[in-house]
Amino acid sequence: MFISIFGAIEAGVIYAIMALGVYLSFRVLDFPDLTVDGSFVTGAAVAAIAITNDVSTVLATTLALITGFIAGSVTGLLNTKGKINPLLSGILMMTALYSINLRIMGQSNIPLLNQSTVFTRLSEIWSGLGIDSALNQGLSAIGASSLPRTWSILIVMLVVTLVIKFITDYYLKTEVGLALRAAGDNEKMIRSFSANTDYLKIMGLGLSNGLVALSGALYAQYVGFADLNMGVGMIVVGLASVIIGESIVGTKSIMRTTFAVILGAILYRIVIALALRSTFLDANDTKLITSVLVILALVIPKLISTHKESKRKRRKRIALQQRAKGEV
Amino acid sequence: MLEVNDISLTFNEGTPDEKQALQDINLKLSKGEFVTVIGSNGAGKSTLMNIISGALLPDVGDVQINEKKVTMMPEYKRSRYIGRVFQDPMAGTSPTMTIEENLALAYSRDKKRSLRPGVNKKRRDFFKTALNSLHLGLEDRLSAKVGLLSGGERQALSLLMATFTNPDILLLDEHTAALDPSRATLITNLTREIVEKTQLTTLMITHNMQQALELGNRLIMMDKGQIILDIAGEEKQALTIEKLLHEFQRIRGEQLGDDRAILG
C-alpha cells in the first residue's frame, strides 16, 4: 500500500510538469491544445534515442524540451498564420506527431533499462549522502513495514517541479507574461496595446509543449522505456490535474493556481493507484477512471454551489414568511 | 499629425451585398486638434476609424501618422502610436487581471516588453497617481480584478489606459454609448479633462449631437462614406443642433435619416 502510493506520488510529481504545460495552454491562453498527446511522446522519444546514442542525460532531456517547444510552435503557427481552429490545429499536430515520433524512435518501443538515465545518475550521487537511510529509519520508527528503495527521485523531482512552478509564476508577471495572459483573455484589447498576439500564442504554445515534452522525457527515464503509445489520453490527464487541483485549492492568484495544478497531478496519480488496487478494475480501465474523475471534478463543485445557493434562497423565504406571520 | 489621403474601401465587391463604405476620404488633423465625428448608422465613421487603427486596410489611399506612412503597417505595430477606447466597456480591459496589471499592459504600449516584472514599486506609484485623476477611488483597489468593476469604472480605466502613455493619436469609438446617462456624463467629463490636460490629437465618434457640439474644437459629419461637413474654430463654437440638421438638409436635400439615433 505505502509503496504503491509512494510510486504514485513520484510519477505524479513528474506528471505535474506536463500539467503545468497544459495549464499554460488551456487556462492562460484559453487554447485547448491536443498537441500534448503527441509532444509528451516526442519528449520521451527524443530523450530515449539520445540516451541510447550515448548523449549525456542532461543534454538528452534538454533536447526533448526544445523539440517539444518546436512542436508546440507549429501548432501555434497553424492556428495564427494558417487561421485553423485551435482544436483542429492541435488534432492535426497530434496526428502528425504520431508518425514523427515513430520516425524518431525507429521502433515503437525503446527500452532504457540498462542505460544511464537522469535517475540512475542521480541515485549514484544520492547514495553517498545517506539521506535514504535516515528517512527510512524515521519511517520504520513510526511503524512502516515496506520501505521505498530511494527517496532521491521524489525529492529531486519535487525540487525541479517547484523550480519550474516558480519560474512560471515569475514569467506570468513579467511584461511579456502579462501580455501572454491578456492574449488569452482579451485579444482585441492587447492588440490595441501594441502586442503581437500571433507571436505570443506561438510562444505560449511552444513553452507549454516544451514543458510537456520535458515531462515525457523524465517519465520515460523514470519507467525505463519510451513507447509510441505512452501519450494517448495525456491531454485528459493534464486537464484532470488542472481541474481537480483548481477545484480543491482554488484560483485566487497565479501562485496558488500553479500550486493547485501540481497538487492535482499528484492527487490524480494517487486516485488512479488506489482505484487499481480494487479487485474489479485493472490497468486497462485507467482512461475510463480518468474521464470519470474529470467529469466529477467539473460537476461536483457546480452541484455544491447550486445546492448552497438554493439553500440560501429557501432560508430567506422562510425568514420572510415568519416575519409576515409575526406581523399579522 | 494624422493624414488620411484619398481612402476608399468597398465591402463584398462584386456581390449583391456590395457596399462602398468609404469614398475618397481626405482628412488632416493637426497636433492637438480634437475632432468629433457624427453621422447616421452606416455612414462610415467606424470604418474610417478602423482604417486609421489598422483593423481594416483600405482598397486605395494612404494613412500617415507623424508624416510616416502606416497604411500597411499591422494593427499591433501601429497601436504604439494610437490609443483607443471601444464602445463596449468590456473590450478595453482584461477582466481576469488586476487593475495594476491592466495598467502595466498599457504602460508597455510604446516600449519593448521585457522579462522584468510588469508591476514594480515605482510603476505602482505612477499608476496610483494616474488613477487618482479619475476620482473613482480605484487607486485603493490596485490588486482588484478588473472583471469586478462596473461598466462605468471599466470604461474610465480604459480611457486612462488609452491616454496615460501620451499616444500620438487618440481614437474614441462611441465610448459613452453603452453607459447609462450619469456614467456617460462622467466619462464625457473625464474625456474633456484628459484631452485638455494632455493636448492629445483626438478623433471621437459619437451618436450624440449635443456631445459632439460640447466637446472638441472641430466637427465633421459623415454620410454614405463621405465627409459632407467639416467645421472648426469659432464657427464650431456657434453651432447648434438645429443648425446642424439644417446644414445636413441643405447639403443632402433630404431629412437626416434617423433623428432619434443622432440626437441620442
Coordinates of C-alpha atoms in Angstrom, one line a residue:
Chain A
M1 CA 0.0 0.0 0.0
F2 CA 2.6 2.6 1.1
I3 CA 4.9 1.6 -1.8
S4 CA 2.2 2.0 -4.4
I5 CA 1.2 5.4 -3.1
F6 CA 4.8 6.4 -2.9
G7 CA 5.3 5.4 -6.6
A8 CA 2.1 7.3 -7.5
I9 CA 3.5 10.5 -5.9
E10 CA 6.8 10.1 -7.7
A11 CA 5.0 9.7 -11.0
G12 CA 2.6 12.5 -10.1
V13 CA 5.4 14.9 -9.5
I14 CA 6.8 14.1 -12.9
Y15 CA 3.4 14.5 -14.5
A16 CA 2.9 17.8 -12.7
I17 CA 5.4 19.4 -15.2
M18 CA 3.1 18.2 -18.0
A19 CA 0.1 19.6 -16.1
L20 CA 1.8 23.0 -15.8
G21 CA 2.3 22.9 -19.5
V22 CA -1.4 22.1 -20.0
Y23 CA -2.3 25.0 -17.6
L24 CA -0.3 27.4 -19.8
S25 CA -2.3 26.5 -22.9
F26 CA -5.7 25.6 -21.5
R27 CA -6.1 28.3 -18.9
V28 CA -3.6 31.1 -19.6
L29 CA -4.1 31.1 -23.4
D30 CA -7.6 29.6 -23.3
F31 CA -6.4 27.2 -26.0
P32 CA -7.5 23.5 -25.6
D33 CA -4.3 22.1 -27.1
L34 CA -4.4 18.4 -28.1
T35 CA -0.8 18.6 -29.3
V36 CA 0.0 17.3 -25.8
D37 CA -0.8 13.7 -26.7
G38 CA 1.9 13.8 -29.3
S39 CA 4.5 16.1 -27.7
F40 CA 4.7 14.0 -24.5
V41 CA 5.8 11.1 -26.6
T42 CA 8.1 13.3 -28.7
G43 CA 9.9 14.3 -25.4
A44 CA 10.2 10.6 -24.4
A45 CA 11.3 9.6 -27.9
V46 CA 14.0 12.3 -28.3
A47 CA 15.4 11.6 -24.8
A48 CA 15.4 7.8 -25.3
I49 CA 17.1 7.9 -28.7
A50 CA 19.6 10.4 -27.5
I51 CA 20.4 8.4 -24.4
T52 CA 20.8 5.1 -26.3
N53 CA 23.2 7.0 -28.6
D54 CA 25.3 7.9 -25.5
V55 CA 24.3 11.6 -25.4
S56 CA 24.6 12.8 -21.8
T57 CA 21.4 12.5 -19.9
V58 CA 21.0 16.2 -19.1
L59 CA 21.6 17.2 -22.7
A60 CA 19.2 14.5 -23.9
T61 CA 16.5 15.9 -21.6
T62 CA 17.2 19.4 -22.7
L63 CA 16.9 18.3 -26.4
A64 CA 13.5 16.8 -25.6
L65 CA 12.4 20.1 -24.2
I66 CA 13.5 22.0 -27.3
T67 CA 11.8 19.5 -29.6
G68 CA 8.5 19.9 -27.6
F69 CA 8.9 23.7 -27.9
I70 CA 9.1 23.4 -31.7
A71 CA 6.1 21.0 -31.9
G72 CA 4.0 23.5 -29.9
S73 CA 5.2 26.4 -32.0
V74 CA 4.0 24.6 -35.1
T75 CA 0.5 24.2 -33.6
G76 CA 0.6 27.9 -32.9
L77 CA 1.6 28.7 -36.5
L78 CA -1.2 26.6 -37.8
N79 CA -3.7 28.4 -35.6
T80 CA -2.4 32.0 -36.0
K81 CA -0.9 32.1 -39.5
G82 CA -3.0 29.3 -41.0
K83 CA -6.2 30.6 -39.3
I84 CA -7.1 27.0 -38.4
N85 CA -9.4 26.5 -35.4
P86 CA -7.5 25.8 -32.2
L87 CA -8.9 22.4 -31.5
L88 CA -8.2 21.3 -35.1
S89 CA -4.7 22.7 -35.1
G90 CA -3.9 20.6 -32.1
I91 CA -5.5 17.4 -33.6
L92 CA -3.6 17.9 -36.8
M93 CA -0.3 18.3 -35.0
M94 CA -1.0 15.4 -32.6
T95 CA -1.7 13.1 -35.6
A96 CA 1.4 14.3 -37.5
L97 CA 3.5 13.8 -34.3
Y98 CA 2.4 10.1 -34.1
S99 CA 4.3 9.4 -37.4
I100 CA 7.1 11.8 -36.5
N101 CA 7.6 10.1 -33.1
L102 CA 7.8 6.7 -34.8
R103 CA 10.4 8.2 -37.2
I104 CA 12.4 9.5 -34.3
M105 CA 12.3 6.2 -32.4
G106 CA 12.6 3.9 -35.4
Q107 CA 10.6 1.3 -33.5
S108 CA 7.5 1.5 -31.3
N109 CA 9.4 0.9 -28.0
I110 CA 12.8 1.8 -26.8
P111 CA 13.9 0.2 -23.5
L112 CA 16.2 2.2 -21.3
L113 CA 16.7 -0.4 -18.6
N114 CA 20.5 -0.8 -18.9
Q115 CA 21.1 2.8 -19.8
S116 CA 22.3 5.5 -17.6
T117 CA 19.5 8.0 -17.1
V118 CA 19.0 11.1 -15.1
F119 CA 17.7 9.0 -12.3
T120 CA 20.5 6.4 -12.3
R121 CA 23.0 9.2 -12.3
L122 CA 21.1 10.8 -9.5
S123 CA 21.0 7.7 -7.3
E124 CA 24.8 7.3 -7.8
I125 CA 25.3 10.7 -6.3
W126 CA 22.5 10.3 -3.8
S127 CA 23.5 7.0 -2.2
G128 CA 26.7 8.7 -0.8
L129 CA 24.6 11.2 1.1
G130 CA 22.9 8.8 3.5
I131 CA 19.5 10.6 3.3
D132 CA 17.6 7.5 2.3
S133 CA 18.7 5.5 5.4
A134 CA 17.9 8.5 7.6
L135 CA 14.4 8.9 6.2
N136 CA 13.7 5.2 6.1
Q137 CA 14.8 4.9 9.8
G138 CA 12.3 7.6 10.6
L139 CA 9.6 5.6 8.7
S140 CA 10.4 2.3 10.4
A141 CA 10.2 4.2 13.7
I142 CA 6.6 5.1 13.0
G143 CA 5.9 1.5 12.1
A144 CA 6.0 1.3 8.2
S145 CA 6.9 -2.2 7.2
S146 CA 7.8 -1.8 3.5
L147 CA 10.2 1.0 2.7
P148 CA 10.9 2.9 -0.5
R149 CA 14.1 1.9 -2.4
T150 CA 15.2 5.5 -2.8
W151 CA 13.9 9.0 -1.9
S152 CA 16.1 10.6 -4.5
I153 CA 13.6 10.6 -7.3
L154 CA 10.8 12.1 -5.2
I155 CA 12.8 14.8 -3.5
V156 CA 14.8 15.9 -6.5
M157 CA 11.8 15.8 -8.9
L158 CA 9.8 17.8 -6.3
V159 CA 12.6 20.4 -6.3
V160 CA 12.7 20.5 -10.1
T161 CA 8.9 20.8 -10.4
L162 CA 8.8 23.6 -7.8
V163 CA 11.6 25.5 -9.5
I164 CA 9.6 25.2 -12.8
K165 CA 6.5 26.4 -10.9
F166 CA 8.3 29.5 -9.5
I167 CA 9.7 30.3 -12.9
T168 CA 6.2 30.1 -14.4
D169 CA 4.8 32.3 -11.6
Y170 CA 7.5 34.8 -12.2
Y171 CA 7.2 34.7 -16.0
L172 CA 3.4 35.3 -16.0
K173 CA 4.1 38.5 -14.0
T174 CA 6.7 39.9 -16.4
E175 CA 5.8 42.4 -19.1
V176 CA 5.8 39.6 -21.7
G177 CA 3.9 37.3 -19.3
L178 CA 1.2 39.9 -18.7
A179 CA 0.8 40.3 -22.5
L180 CA 0.5 36.5 -22.9
R181 CA -2.2 36.3 -20.3
A182 CA -4.1 39.2 -21.9
A183 CA -3.8 37.4 -25.3
G184 CA -5.8 34.5 -23.8
D185 CA -8.2 36.9 -22.1
N186 CA -9.0 39.8 -24.5
E187 CA -7.1 39.5 -27.8
K188 CA -8.6 42.7 -29.3
M189 CA -7.6 44.7 -26.3
I190 CA -4.0 43.6 -26.1
R191 CA -3.5 44.2 -29.9
S192 CA -4.6 47.8 -29.3
F193 CA -1.7 48.0 -26.8
S194 CA 0.9 47.0 -29.4
A195 CA 1.3 43.3 -28.6
N196 CA 1.7 40.8 -31.4
T197 CA -0.9 38.2 -30.4
D198 CA 0.2 35.7 -33.1
Y199 CA 3.8 35.8 -31.7
L200 CA 2.5 35.5 -28.1
K201 CA 0.3 32.5 -28.9
I202 CA 3.1 30.7 -30.8
M203 CA 5.5 31.3 -28.0
G204 CA 2.9 30.3 -25.3
L205 CA 2.1 27.0 -27.1
G206 CA 5.8 26.4 -27.6
L207 CA 6.5 26.8 -23.9
S208 CA 3.5 24.7 -22.9
N209 CA 4.6 21.8 -25.1
G210 CA 8.2 22.3 -24.1
L211 CA 7.2 21.5 -20.5
V212 CA 5.0 18.6 -21.7
A213 CA 8.0 17.1 -23.6
L214 CA 10.3 17.6 -20.7
S215 CA 7.8 15.7 -18.6
G216 CA 7.7 13.0 -21.2
A217 CA 11.5 12.7 -21.3
L218 CA 11.7 12.4 -17.5
Y219 CA 8.8 9.9 -17.4
A220 CA 10.5 7.7 -20.0
Q221 CA 13.7 7.7 -17.9
Y222 CA 11.7 7.0 -14.7
V223 CA 9.8 4.0 -16.1
G224 CA 12.8 2.8 -18.1
F225 CA 11.3 2.9 -21.7
A226 CA 9.8 5.1 -24.3
D227 CA 6.7 3.9 -26.0
L228 CA 4.9 5.2 -29.1
N229 CA 1.5 5.0 -27.3
M230 CA 2.5 6.4 -23.9
G231 CA 0.9 9.7 -24.7
V232 CA -2.6 8.5 -25.6
G233 CA -5.1 10.4 -23.4
M234 CA -2.3 12.6 -21.9
I235 CA -4.3 15.8 -22.5
V236 CA -7.2 14.5 -20.4
V237 CA -4.7 13.6 -17.7
G238 CA -3.4 17.2 -17.9
L239 CA -6.9 18.6 -17.8
A240 CA -7.8 16.3 -14.9
S241 CA -4.8 17.6 -12.9
V242 CA -5.7 21.2 -13.7
I243 CA -9.4 20.8 -12.9
I244 CA -9.0 18.6 -9.8
G245 CA -6.3 20.9 -8.4
E246 CA -8.3 24.1 -9.1
S247 CA -11.5 22.7 -7.6
I248 CA -9.7 21.8 -4.4
V249 CA -7.1 24.6 -3.9
G250 CA -8.8 27.5 -5.9
T251 CA -7.6 30.0 -8.3
K252 CA -7.2 33.2 -6.3
S253 CA -3.8 34.0 -7.6
I254 CA -1.4 32.6 -10.1
M255 CA 0.9 31.2 -7.5
R256 CA -2.0 29.4 -5.9
T257 CA -3.3 28.1 -9.2
T258 CA 0.1 26.6 -10.3
F259 CA 0.4 25.0 -6.9
A260 CA -3.1 23.6 -7.4
V261 CA -2.1 22.1 -10.7
I262 CA 0.9 20.3 -9.2
L263 CA -1.2 19.0 -6.3
G264 CA -3.9 18.0 -8.8
A265 CA -1.4 15.9 -10.8
I266 CA -0.2 14.1 -7.7
L267 CA -3.7 13.5 -6.4
Y268 CA -4.7 12.2 -9.8
R269 CA -2.0 9.5 -9.7
I270 CA -2.9 8.6 -6.1
V271 CA -6.6 8.1 -7.1
I272 CA -5.6 6.0 -10.1
A273 CA -3.2 3.9 -7.9
L274 CA -6.0 3.4 -5.3
A275 CA -8.6 2.6 -7.9
L276 CA -6.3 0.0 -9.5
R277 CA -5.9 -1.7 -6.1
S278 CA -9.6 -2.6 -6.1
T279 CA -10.5 -6.1 -7.4
F280 CA -12.8 -5.1 -10.3
L281 CA -10.6 -2.5 -12.0
D282 CA -7.4 -3.2 -13.9
A283 CA -4.8 -1.1 -15.8
N284 CA -6.9 -1.0 -18.9
D285 CA -9.6 0.9 -17.1
T286 CA -7.3 3.9 -16.4
K287 CA -8.7 6.0 -19.2
L288 CA -12.2 5.4 -18.0
I289 CA -11.3 6.3 -14.5
T290 CA -9.6 9.5 -15.8
S291 CA -12.6 10.6 -17.7
V292 CA -14.9 9.9 -14.7
L293 CA -12.6 11.9 -12.5
V294 CA -12.6 14.9 -14.8
I295 CA -16.4 14.8 -15.1
L296 CA -16.7 14.6 -11.3
A297 CA -14.3 17.4 -10.8
L298 CA -16.3 19.5 -13.2
V299 CA -19.8 18.6 -12.0
I300 CA -19.5 18.3 -8.2
P301 CA -18.3 21.9 -7.5
K302 CA -21.2 23.2 -9.6
L303 CA -23.7 20.9 -7.7
I304 CA -22.4 22.1 -4.4
S305 CA -22.7 25.8 -5.3
T306 CA -26.2 25.4 -6.7
H307 CA -27.2 23.5 -3.6
K308 CA -25.8 26.2 -1.4
E309 CA -27.5 28.9 -3.4
S310 CA -30.9 27.2 -3.2
K311 CA -30.5 26.6 0.5
R312 CA -29.7 30.3 1.0
K313 CA -32.8 31.3 -1.0
R314 CA -35.0 28.9 0.9
R315 CA -33.7 30.3 4.2
K316 CA -34.5 33.8 3.1
R317 CA -38.0 32.8 2.0
I318 CA -38.7 31.1 5.3
A319 CA -37.5 34.1 7.2
L320 CA -39.7 36.4 5.2
Q321 CA -42.8 34.1 5.8
Q322 CA -42.1 34.1 9.5
R323 CA -41.8 37.8 9.6
A324 CA -45.1 38.1 7.7
K325 CA -46.8 35.8 10.2
G326 CA -45.4 37.8 13.1
E327 CA -46.9 41.0 11.8
V328 CA -50.4 39.5 11.2
Chain B
M1 CA -0.1 64.7 -37.1
L2 CA -2.7 62.4 -38.8
E3 CA -3.3 62.4 -42.5
V4 CA -5.8 60.3 -44.4
N5 CA -5.5 60.7 -48.2
D6 CA -8.0 59.5 -50.8
I7 CA -9.1 56.5 -48.9
S8 CA -11.7 54.2 -50.4
L9 CA -13.0 50.9 -49.2
T10 CA -15.7 48.6 -50.6
F11 CA -17.1 45.6 -48.8
N12 CA -18.2 42.4 -50.7
E13 CA -17.3 43.8 -54.0
G14 CA -19.0 42.1 -56.9
T15 CA -21.8 40.6 -54.8
P16 CA -25.3 41.8 -54.3
D17 CA -24.2 42.9 -50.8
E18 CA -21.6 45.3 -52.2
K19 CA -21.3 48.4 -50.1
Q20 CA -19.0 51.3 -50.7
A21 CA -18.1 52.1 -47.1
L22 CA -15.7 55.0 -47.8
Q23 CA -15.3 57.1 -50.9
D24 CA -12.2 59.3 -51.4
I25 CA -11.9 60.3 -47.8
N26 CA -9.4 63.1 -47.1
L27 CA -8.8 64.2 -43.6
K28 CA -6.0 66.1 -41.9
L29 CA -5.6 66.5 -38.2
S30 CA -3.0 68.9 -36.8
K31 CA -1.4 68.4 -33.4
G32 CA -3.7 68.9 -30.5
E33 CA -6.9 69.0 -32.6
F34 CA -10.0 67.4 -31.0
V35 CA -12.4 66.3 -33.7
T36 CA -15.8 64.9 -33.1
V37 CA -17.4 62.8 -35.9
I38 CA -21.1 62.4 -36.3
G39 CA -23.3 60.7 -38.9
S40 CA -26.1 58.1 -39.1
N41 CA -25.5 54.4 -38.9
G42 CA -23.6 53.1 -41.9
A43 CA -22.1 56.5 -42.7
G44 CA -18.6 55.0 -42.5
K45 CA -17.5 56.5 -39.2
S46 CA -16.3 53.3 -37.6
T47 CA -14.9 52.1 -40.9
L48 CA -12.7 55.2 -41.1
M49 CA -11.6 54.7 -37.5
N50 CA -10.7 51.1 -38.2
I51 CA -8.7 52.1 -41.2
I52 CA -6.8 54.6 -39.1
S53 CA -6.1 52.0 -36.4
G54 CA -5.2 49.3 -38.8
A55 CA -8.0 46.9 -38.0
L56 CA -9.1 47.3 -41.7
L57 CA -6.9 48.0 -44.7
P58 CA -8.1 50.4 -47.4
D59 CA -8.6 49.4 -51.1
V60 CA -6.7 52.6 -52.1
G61 CA -5.3 55.6 -50.4
D62 CA -2.9 56.0 -47.6
V63 CA -2.7 56.9 -43.9
Q64 CA 0.1 58.9 -42.3
I65 CA 0.9 59.4 -38.7
N66 CA 3.6 62.0 -37.9
E67 CA 4.5 62.2 -41.6
K68 CA 5.1 58.4 -41.6
K69 CA 3.2 56.2 -43.9
V70 CA 1.5 53.5 -41.9
T71 CA -1.1 52.3 -44.4
M72 CA 0.0 48.7 -44.5
M73 CA 1.5 48.6 -41.0
P74 CA -0.2 45.8 -39.0
E75 CA -2.6 46.9 -36.3
Y76 CA -0.4 45.8 -33.4
K77 CA 2.6 47.8 -34.5
R78 CA 0.5 50.9 -35.3
S79 CA -1.1 50.8 -31.9
R80 CA 2.2 52.1 -30.5
Y81 CA 1.1 55.5 -31.7
I82 CA -2.6 55.1 -31.3
G83 CA -4.7 55.0 -28.1
R84 CA -8.2 53.5 -28.5
V85 CA -11.3 53.2 -26.4
F86 CA -14.1 51.0 -27.7
Q87 CA -17.8 51.3 -27.4
D88 CA -18.1 48.1 -25.3
P89 CA -16.8 48.7 -21.8
M90 CA -15.7 45.1 -21.6
A91 CA -13.5 45.4 -24.7
G92 CA -10.8 47.7 -23.4
T93 CA -9.6 45.8 -20.4
S94 CA -8.6 42.3 -19.4
P95 CA -11.2 41.0 -16.8
T96 CA -9.1 38.3 -15.2
M97 CA -6.2 40.6 -14.5
T98 CA -5.9 43.2 -11.8
I99 CA -6.2 46.9 -12.2
E100 CA -2.4 47.4 -11.8
E101 CA -1.7 44.5 -14.3
N102 CA -4.0 46.1 -16.8
L103 CA -2.3 49.4 -16.4
A104 CA 1.1 47.7 -16.8
L105 CA -0.1 46.2 -20.1
A106 CA -1.0 49.7 -21.3
Y107 CA 2.2 51.2 -19.9
S108 CA 4.3 48.9 -22.1
R109 CA 2.5 50.2 -25.3
D110 CA 5.4 52.2 -26.6
K111 CA 8.2 50.1 -25.2
K112 CA 9.6 46.7 -25.9
R113 CA 8.1 44.1 -23.5
S114 CA 10.8 42.5 -21.4
L115 CA 11.2 39.7 -18.8
R116 CA 11.2 42.2 -16.0
P117 CA 8.2 42.3 -13.7
G118 CA 5.3 44.3 -15.2
V119 CA 4.5 45.9 -11.9
N120 CA 7.1 47.3 -9.6
K121 CA 7.2 49.9 -6.8
K122 CA 8.0 52.8 -9.0
R123 CA 5.3 52.0 -11.5
R124 CA 2.7 51.3 -8.8
D125 CA 3.2 54.8 -7.5
F126 CA 2.8 56.2 -11.0
F127 CA -0.4 54.1 -11.5
K128 CA -1.8 55.4 -8.3
T129 CA -1.2 59.0 -9.3
A130 CA -2.8 58.3 -12.7
L131 CA -5.8 56.6 -11.2
N132 CA -6.2 59.5 -8.8
S133 CA -7.2 61.7 -11.8
L134 CA -10.3 59.5 -12.4
H135 CA -11.7 60.5 -9.0
L136 CA -13.2 56.9 -8.6
G137 CA -11.2 55.7 -5.7
L138 CA -9.6 53.0 -8.0
E139 CA -6.2 53.9 -6.6
D140 CA -7.0 52.0 -3.5
R141 CA -8.1 48.9 -5.4
L142 CA -4.9 48.2 -7.4
S143 CA -5.0 44.5 -6.9
A144 CA -8.7 44.0 -7.6
K145 CA -9.7 42.0 -10.7
V146 CA -11.0 44.3 -13.4
G147 CA -13.9 41.9 -14.0
L148 CA -15.3 43.0 -10.7
L149 CA -15.6 46.7 -11.7
S150 CA -18.8 48.3 -13.0
G151 CA -19.1 49.2 -16.7
G152 CA -18.5 52.9 -16.0
E153 CA -15.4 52.2 -13.9
R154 CA -14.1 49.8 -16.6
Q155 CA -14.6 52.5 -19.3
A156 CA -12.9 55.1 -17.2
L157 CA -10.0 52.7 -16.7
S158 CA -9.9 52.0 -20.5
L159 CA -9.8 55.7 -21.1
L160 CA -6.9 56.1 -18.7
M161 CA -5.1 53.2 -20.2
A162 CA -5.5 54.6 -23.7
T163 CA -4.2 58.0 -22.8
F164 CA -1.6 57.9 -20.0
T165 CA 1.3 57.0 -22.3
N166 CA 0.6 60.0 -24.4
P167 CA 0.0 58.4 -27.8
D168 CA 0.2 60.5 -30.9
I169 CA -3.5 59.9 -31.7
L170 CA -6.5 59.0 -29.5
L171 CA -9.4 57.3 -31.2
L172 CA -12.7 57.2 -29.3
D173 CA -15.4 55.0 -30.8
E174 CA -18.7 55.9 -29.3
H175 CA -17.1 55.2 -25.9
T176 CA -20.0 56.5 -23.9
A177 CA -22.8 54.9 -25.9
A178 CA -23.2 51.8 -23.8
L179 CA -23.4 53.6 -20.5
D180 CA -26.3 54.9 -18.5
P181 CA -26.7 58.8 -18.7
S182 CA -24.9 59.6 -15.5
R183 CA -22.0 57.3 -16.2
A184 CA -21.9 58.7 -19.8
T185 CA -21.6 62.2 -18.4
L186 CA -18.8 61.1 -16.1
I187 CA -16.8 59.6 -19.0
T188 CA -17.6 62.6 -21.2
N189 CA -16.2 64.9 -18.5
L190 CA -13.2 62.7 -17.9
T191 CA -12.5 62.8 -21.7
R192 CA -12.7 66.6 -21.7
E193 CA -10.4 66.8 -18.7
I194 CA -7.8 64.3 -20.0
V195 CA -7.7 65.7 -23.6
E196 CA -7.4 69.3 -22.3
K197 CA -4.6 68.3 -19.9
T198 CA -2.6 66.1 -22.4
Q199 CA -3.4 68.0 -25.6
L200 CA -3.8 64.7 -27.4
T201 CA -4.8 64.7 -31.1
T202 CA -8.2 63.1 -30.8
L203 CA -10.9 61.7 -33.1
M204 CA -14.1 60.9 -31.4
I205 CA -17.2 59.2 -32.9
T206 CA -20.5 59.9 -31.3
H207 CA -24.2 59.5 -31.9
N208 CA -25.0 62.2 -29.5
M209 CA -25.1 65.6 -31.3
Q210 CA -25.0 67.5 -28.0
Q211 CA -21.8 65.7 -27.1
A212 CA -20.3 66.4 -30.5
L213 CA -21.1 70.1 -30.1
E214 CA -19.8 70.4 -26.5
L215 CA -16.6 68.5 -27.0
G216 CA -13.6 69.3 -29.2
N217 CA -12.6 72.2 -31.5
R218 CA -13.7 70.7 -34.8
L219 CA -16.7 68.7 -36.0
I220 CA -17.1 66.6 -39.1
M221 CA -20.3 65.0 -40.4
M222 CA -20.2 61.8 -42.5
D223 CA -22.8 60.4 -44.7
K224 CA -22.8 57.4 -47.2
G225 CA -19.0 57.0 -46.9
Q226 CA -18.2 60.7 -47.4
I227 CA -17.3 63.7 -45.3
I228 CA -20.0 66.1 -46.0
L229 CA -19.3 68.8 -43.4
D230 CA -16.2 70.0 -41.7
I231 CA -16.5 72.9 -39.2
A232 CA -13.8 74.2 -36.9
G233 CA -12.9 77.1 -34.7
E234 CA -15.4 79.9 -33.9
E235 CA -17.9 78.6 -36.4
K236 CA -17.9 75.3 -34.5
Q237 CA -18.5 77.2 -31.2
A238 CA -21.5 78.8 -32.7
L239 CA -23.1 75.6 -33.9
T240 CA -26.4 74.3 -32.6
I241 CA -28.3 71.1 -33.2
E242 CA -30.8 73.0 -35.3
K243 CA -28.1 74.5 -37.5
L244 CA -26.5 71.0 -38.0
L245 CA -29.8 69.4 -39.0
H246 CA -30.4 72.4 -41.3
E247 CA -26.9 72.0 -42.8
F248 CA -27.5 68.3 -43.5
Q249 CA -30.7 69.1 -45.3
R250 CA -29.1 71.8 -47.4
I251 CA -26.2 69.5 -48.4
R252 CA -28.1 66.3 -48.9
G253 CA -31.5 67.7 -49.9
E254 CA -33.2 65.3 -47.5
Q255 CA -34.0 64.9 -43.8
L256 CA -31.4 63.4 -41.7
G257 CA -32.3 59.7 -41.6
D258 CA -33.0 58.7 -38.0
D259 CA -33.2 61.7 -35.8
R260 CA -33.5 59.7 -32.7
A261 CA -30.2 57.9 -33.3
I262 CA -28.5 61.2 -33.9
L263 CA -29.9 63.2 -31.0
G264 CA -29.1 60.3 -28.6

